[in-house]
Coordinates of C-alpha atoms in Angstrom, one line a residue:
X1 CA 33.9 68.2 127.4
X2 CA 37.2 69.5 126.2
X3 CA 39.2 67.0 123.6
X4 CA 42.4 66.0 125.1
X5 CA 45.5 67.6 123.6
X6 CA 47.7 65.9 121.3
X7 CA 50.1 65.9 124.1
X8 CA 48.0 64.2 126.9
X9 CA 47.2 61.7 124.3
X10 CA 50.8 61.0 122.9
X11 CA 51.6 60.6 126.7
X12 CA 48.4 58.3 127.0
X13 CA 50.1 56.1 124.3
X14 CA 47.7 56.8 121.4
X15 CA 49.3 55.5 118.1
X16 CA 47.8 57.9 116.1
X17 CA 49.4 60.6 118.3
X18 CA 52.5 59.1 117.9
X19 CA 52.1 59.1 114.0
X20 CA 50.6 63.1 114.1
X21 CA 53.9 64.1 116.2
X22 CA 56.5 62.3 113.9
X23 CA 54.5 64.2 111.2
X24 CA 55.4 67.5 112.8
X25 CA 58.5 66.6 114.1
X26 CA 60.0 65.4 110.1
X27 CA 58.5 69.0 109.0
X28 CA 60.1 70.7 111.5
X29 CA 57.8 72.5 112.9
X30 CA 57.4 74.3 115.7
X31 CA 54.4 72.3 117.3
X32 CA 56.7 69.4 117.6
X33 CA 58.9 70.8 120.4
X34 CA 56.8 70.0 123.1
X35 CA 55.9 67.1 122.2
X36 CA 59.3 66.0 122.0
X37 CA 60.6 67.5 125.4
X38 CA 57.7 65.1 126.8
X39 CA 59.2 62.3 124.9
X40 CA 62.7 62.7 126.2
X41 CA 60.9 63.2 129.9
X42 CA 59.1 59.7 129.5
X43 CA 62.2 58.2 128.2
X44 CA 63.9 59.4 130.7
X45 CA 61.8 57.9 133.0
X46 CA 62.4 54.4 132.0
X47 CA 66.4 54.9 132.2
X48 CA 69.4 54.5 129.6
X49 CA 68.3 50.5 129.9
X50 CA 64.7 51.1 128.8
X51 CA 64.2 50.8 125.2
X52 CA 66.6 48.7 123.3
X53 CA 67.9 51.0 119.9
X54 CA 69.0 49.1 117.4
X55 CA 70.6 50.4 114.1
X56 CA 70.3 48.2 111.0
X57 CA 73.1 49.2 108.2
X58 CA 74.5 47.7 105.3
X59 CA 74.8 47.7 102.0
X60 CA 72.3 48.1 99.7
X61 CA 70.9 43.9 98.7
X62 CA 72.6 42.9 101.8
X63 CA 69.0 42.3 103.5
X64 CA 68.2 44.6 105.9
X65 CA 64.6 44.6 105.4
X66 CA 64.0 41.4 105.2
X67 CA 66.1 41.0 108.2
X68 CA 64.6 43.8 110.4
X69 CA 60.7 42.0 109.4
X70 CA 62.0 38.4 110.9
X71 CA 63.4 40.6 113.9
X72 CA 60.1 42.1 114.3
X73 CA 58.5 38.3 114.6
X74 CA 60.8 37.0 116.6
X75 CA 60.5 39.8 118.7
X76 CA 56.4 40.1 118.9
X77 CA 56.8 36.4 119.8
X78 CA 58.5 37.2 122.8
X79 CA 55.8 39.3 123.9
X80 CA 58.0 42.9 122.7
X81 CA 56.4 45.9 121.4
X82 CA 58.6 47.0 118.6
X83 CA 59.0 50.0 116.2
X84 CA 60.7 50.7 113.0
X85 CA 61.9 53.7 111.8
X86 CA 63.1 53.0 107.9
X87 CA 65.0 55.1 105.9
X88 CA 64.7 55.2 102.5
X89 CA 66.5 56.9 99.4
X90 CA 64.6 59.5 98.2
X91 CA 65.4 61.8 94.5
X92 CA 67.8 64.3 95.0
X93 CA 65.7 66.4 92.3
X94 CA 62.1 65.5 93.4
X95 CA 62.3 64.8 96.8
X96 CA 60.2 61.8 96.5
X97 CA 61.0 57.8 97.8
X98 CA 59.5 54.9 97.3
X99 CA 59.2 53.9 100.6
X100 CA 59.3 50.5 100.0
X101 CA 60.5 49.4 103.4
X102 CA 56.8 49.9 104.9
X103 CA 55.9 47.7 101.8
X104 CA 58.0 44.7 103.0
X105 CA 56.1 44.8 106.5
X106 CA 53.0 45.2 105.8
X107 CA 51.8 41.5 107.4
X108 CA 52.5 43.3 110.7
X109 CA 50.1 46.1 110.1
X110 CA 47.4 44.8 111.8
X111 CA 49.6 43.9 114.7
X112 CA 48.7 46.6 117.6
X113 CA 52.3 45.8 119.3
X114 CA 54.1 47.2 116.1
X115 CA 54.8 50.6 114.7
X116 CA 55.7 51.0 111.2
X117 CA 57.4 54.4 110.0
X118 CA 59.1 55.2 106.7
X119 CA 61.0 58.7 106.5
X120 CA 63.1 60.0 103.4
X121 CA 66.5 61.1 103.0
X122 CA 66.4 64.0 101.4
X123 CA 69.5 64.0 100.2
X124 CA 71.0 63.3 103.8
X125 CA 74.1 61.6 103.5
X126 CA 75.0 59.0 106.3
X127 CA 72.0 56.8 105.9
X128 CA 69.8 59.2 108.0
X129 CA 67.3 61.6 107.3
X130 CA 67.9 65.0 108.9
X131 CA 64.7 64.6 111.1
X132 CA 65.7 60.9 112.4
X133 CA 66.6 61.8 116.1
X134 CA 63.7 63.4 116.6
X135 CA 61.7 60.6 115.3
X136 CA 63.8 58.2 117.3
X137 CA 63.2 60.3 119.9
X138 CA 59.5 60.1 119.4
X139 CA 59.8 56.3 119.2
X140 CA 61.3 56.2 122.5
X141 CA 59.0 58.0 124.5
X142 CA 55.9 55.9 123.1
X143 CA 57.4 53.3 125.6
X144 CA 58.7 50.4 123.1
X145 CA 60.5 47.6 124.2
X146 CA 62.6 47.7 121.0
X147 CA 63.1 51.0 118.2
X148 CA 65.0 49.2 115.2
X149 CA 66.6 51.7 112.8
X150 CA 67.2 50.7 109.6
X151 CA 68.9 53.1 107.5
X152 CA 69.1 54.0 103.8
X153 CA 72.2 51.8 102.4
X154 CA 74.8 53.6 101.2
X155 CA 78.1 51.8 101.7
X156 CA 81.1 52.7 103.4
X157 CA 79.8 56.4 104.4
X158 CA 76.7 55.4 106.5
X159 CA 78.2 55.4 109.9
X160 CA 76.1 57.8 111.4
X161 CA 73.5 55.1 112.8
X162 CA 76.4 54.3 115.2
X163 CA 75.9 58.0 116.8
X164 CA 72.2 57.5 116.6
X165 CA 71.4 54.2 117.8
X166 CA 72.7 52.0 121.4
X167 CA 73.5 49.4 119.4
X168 CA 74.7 48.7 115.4
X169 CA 74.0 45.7 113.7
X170 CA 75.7 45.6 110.3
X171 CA 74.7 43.4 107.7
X172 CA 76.6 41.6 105.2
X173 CA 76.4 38.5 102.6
X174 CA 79.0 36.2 101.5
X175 CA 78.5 38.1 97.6
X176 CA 79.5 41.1 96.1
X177 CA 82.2 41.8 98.2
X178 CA 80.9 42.7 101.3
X179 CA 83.5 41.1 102.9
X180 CA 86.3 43.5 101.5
X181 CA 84.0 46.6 102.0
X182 CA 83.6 45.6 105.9
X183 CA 87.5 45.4 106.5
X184 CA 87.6 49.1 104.7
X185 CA 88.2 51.7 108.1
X186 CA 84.4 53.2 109.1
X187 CA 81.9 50.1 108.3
X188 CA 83.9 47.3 110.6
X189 CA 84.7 50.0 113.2
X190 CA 80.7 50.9 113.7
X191 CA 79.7 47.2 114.1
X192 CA 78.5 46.0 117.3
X193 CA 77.3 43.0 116.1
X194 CA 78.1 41.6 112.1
X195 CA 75.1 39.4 110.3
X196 CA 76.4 37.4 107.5
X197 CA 73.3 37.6 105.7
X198 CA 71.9 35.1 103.2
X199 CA 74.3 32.3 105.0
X200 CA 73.2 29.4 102.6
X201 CA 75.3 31.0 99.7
X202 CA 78.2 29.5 99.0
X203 CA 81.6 31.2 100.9
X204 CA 79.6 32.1 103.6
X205 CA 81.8 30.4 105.8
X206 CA 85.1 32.2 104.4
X207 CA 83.0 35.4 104.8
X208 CA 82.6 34.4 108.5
X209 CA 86.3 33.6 109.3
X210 CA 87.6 36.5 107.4
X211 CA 85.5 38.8 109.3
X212 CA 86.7 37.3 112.5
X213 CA 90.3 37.5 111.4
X214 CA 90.4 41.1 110.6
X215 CA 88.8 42.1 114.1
X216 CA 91.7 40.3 115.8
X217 CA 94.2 42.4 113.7
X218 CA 93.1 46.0 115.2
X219 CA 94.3 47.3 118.4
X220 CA 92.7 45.3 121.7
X221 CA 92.3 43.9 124.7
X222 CA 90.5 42.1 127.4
X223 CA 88.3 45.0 128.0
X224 CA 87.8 45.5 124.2
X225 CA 84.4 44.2 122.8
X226 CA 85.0 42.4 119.0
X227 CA 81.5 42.1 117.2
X228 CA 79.9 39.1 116.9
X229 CA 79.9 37.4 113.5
X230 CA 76.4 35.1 113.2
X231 CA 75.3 33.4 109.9
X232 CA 71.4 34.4 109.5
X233 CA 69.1 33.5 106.4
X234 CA 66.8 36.2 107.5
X235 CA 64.1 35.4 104.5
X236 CA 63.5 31.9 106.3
X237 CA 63.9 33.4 109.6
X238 CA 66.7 31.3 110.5
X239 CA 69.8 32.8 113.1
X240 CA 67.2 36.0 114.3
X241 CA 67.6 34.2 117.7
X242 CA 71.3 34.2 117.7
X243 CA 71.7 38.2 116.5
X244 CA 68.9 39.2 119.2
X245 CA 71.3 37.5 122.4
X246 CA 73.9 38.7 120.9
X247 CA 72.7 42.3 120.7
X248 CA 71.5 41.5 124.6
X249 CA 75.5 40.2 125.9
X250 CA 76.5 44.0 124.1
X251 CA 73.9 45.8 126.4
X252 CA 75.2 43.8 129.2
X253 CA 79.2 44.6 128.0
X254 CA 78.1 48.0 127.8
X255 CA 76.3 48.6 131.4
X256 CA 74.0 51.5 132.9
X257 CA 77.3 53.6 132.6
X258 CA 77.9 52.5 129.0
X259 CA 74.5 53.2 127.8
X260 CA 74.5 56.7 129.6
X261 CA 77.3 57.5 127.6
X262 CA 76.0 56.5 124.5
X263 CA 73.1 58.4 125.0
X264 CA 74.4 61.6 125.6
X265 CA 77.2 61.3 122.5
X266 CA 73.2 60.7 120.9
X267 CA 72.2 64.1 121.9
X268 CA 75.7 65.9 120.9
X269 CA 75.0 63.7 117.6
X270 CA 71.7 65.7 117.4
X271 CA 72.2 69.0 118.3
X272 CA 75.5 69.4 116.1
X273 CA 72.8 68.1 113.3
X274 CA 70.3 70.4 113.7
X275 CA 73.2 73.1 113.6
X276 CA 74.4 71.5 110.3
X277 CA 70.7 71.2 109.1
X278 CA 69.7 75.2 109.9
X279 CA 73.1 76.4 108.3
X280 CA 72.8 74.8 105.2
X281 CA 69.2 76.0 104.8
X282 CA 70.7 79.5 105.4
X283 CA 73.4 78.9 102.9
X284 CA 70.4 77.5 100.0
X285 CA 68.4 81.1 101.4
X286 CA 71.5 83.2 100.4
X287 CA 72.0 85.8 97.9
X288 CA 72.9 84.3 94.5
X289 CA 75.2 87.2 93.7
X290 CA 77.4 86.1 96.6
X291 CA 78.1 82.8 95.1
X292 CA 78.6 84.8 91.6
X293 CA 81.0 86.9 93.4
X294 CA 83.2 83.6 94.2
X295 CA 82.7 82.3 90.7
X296 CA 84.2 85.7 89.0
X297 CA 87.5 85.3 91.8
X298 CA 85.7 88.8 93.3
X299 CA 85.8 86.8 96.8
X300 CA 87.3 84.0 98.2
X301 CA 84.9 80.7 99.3
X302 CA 86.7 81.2 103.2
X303 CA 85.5 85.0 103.3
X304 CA 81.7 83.7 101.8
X305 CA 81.3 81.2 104.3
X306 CA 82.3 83.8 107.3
X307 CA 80.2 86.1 105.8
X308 CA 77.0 83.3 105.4
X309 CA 77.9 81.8 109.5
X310 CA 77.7 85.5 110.9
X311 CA 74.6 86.4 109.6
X312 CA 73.4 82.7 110.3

């Protein structure tokens, strides 16, 4: 009897397939492909309001983690099957991460309604790896009821998880200034939902107002939607419920129509990064003389970057 294909056994639901195919899919290889157009065709299947995708930012200490592991039990007590797709700084010289996200979850290993996945930066700025929509993409197909993204934590430039995910859920704490980073332009204007992290600190309640205030100073109106603000102590599991309906109301704000369009500003999210991905590992290929030719004035950098995108 012929062994089922990793294909027919991704599409069967098989965990381990799931884990072989984000393998190949973070290498970039060519076997991923169709097991990727399969996961966009089940996906697809279930409709823009199938899989709830989450995207966990904030700055570094803030508590992501910890927060994402008491979503993850709040979840699985509701009966949902969740995934987590971690991001974690990795050496710009080695390559190599710690991974430590999968770490802080590891009493829901044994859990068959929860998938665990850690991926490395590379050097990706953002917050993502290169690789994470295809991963996500993975995640989605496999049929979850929630895909929670939690991304690397690098302050006021990680906004791509708004691109990536349906909905963005930044995280804050009443210390170290989080407060004045969030009114900074990028990090407020991401947030679909703000989580004022570690609530039993003192100034948590300033924190709260202040973030509530600045919403109400940029441009809006009745149709606009202004993030909710909910105090959470995540490591005692208290105010998960609170961030989950809220994340819920957004995806009712937001509509069939919404979510469509969301999704496909996704895909053009995806495409223009595999573009970005391709070129630069065209540009790290290239003749070292043509850089040497920009160093000794022999060429300009406009004319070497023509000359690198037409042979691209």
């Amino acid at each position: 009897m012929t062994a089922p294909t990793l294909e027919a056994r991704f599409r069967a639901g098989d965990p381990r397939a799931l884990a072989r195919a984000i393998t190949l899919a973070e290498s970039g290889l060519s076997a991923a492909r169709p097991l990727l157009r399969a996961a966009r065709e089940l996906a697809a299947s279930r409709g823009p309001g199938g899989t709830v995708v989450l995207g966990v930012t904030g700055s570094p200490g803030s508590g992501k983690s910890t927060l994402t592991d008491a979503l993850i039990t709040f979840l699985r007590g509701q009966g949902k099957r969740v995934a987590v797709l971690a991001v974690d700084p990795s050496s710009p010289y080695s390559g190599g991460a710690i991974l430590g996200d999968r770490i802080r979850m590891l009493r829901h290993h044994a859990d068959a309604g929860v998938f665990v996945r850690s991926l490395a930066s590379r050097g990706a700025l953002g917050g993502l790896s290169a690789r994470t929509m295809q991963v996500l993409a993975l995640l989605e197909g496999a049929s979850f009821d929630w895909v929670i993204l939690e991304t690397v934590g690098v302050g006021q430039s990680e906004v791509d998880v708004a691109a990536a995910c349906d909905h963005t859920l930044l995280v804050l704490t009443p210390a170290g200034g989080d407060g004045v980073q969030a009114f900074k332009a990028g990090i407020m204007e991401i947030a679909d939902v703000i989580a004022v992290n570690k609530a039993d600190l003192p100034g948590a309640d300033r924190t709260v107002r202040e973030l509530m205030a600045a919403q109400g100073l940029g441009r809006h109106d009745e149709h606009t939607w202004l993030a909710p603000v909910r105090r959470t102590i995540a490591a005692k599991g208290e105010g998960i419920d609170k961030i989950v309906d809220a994340v819920l109301a957004h995806r009712a704000f937001l509509g069939e129509a919404g979510l469509r369009e969301r999704r496909t500003r996704r895909a053009e999210f995806e495409v223009r990064t595999l573009v970005q991905d391709r070129v630069l590992k065209r540009a790290r290929g290239m003749s070292g003389d043509l850089y040497a030719r920009v160093a000794r004035g022999e060429l300009d950098a406009d004319a070497a970057a023509d000359a690198l995108l037409a042979e691209a």
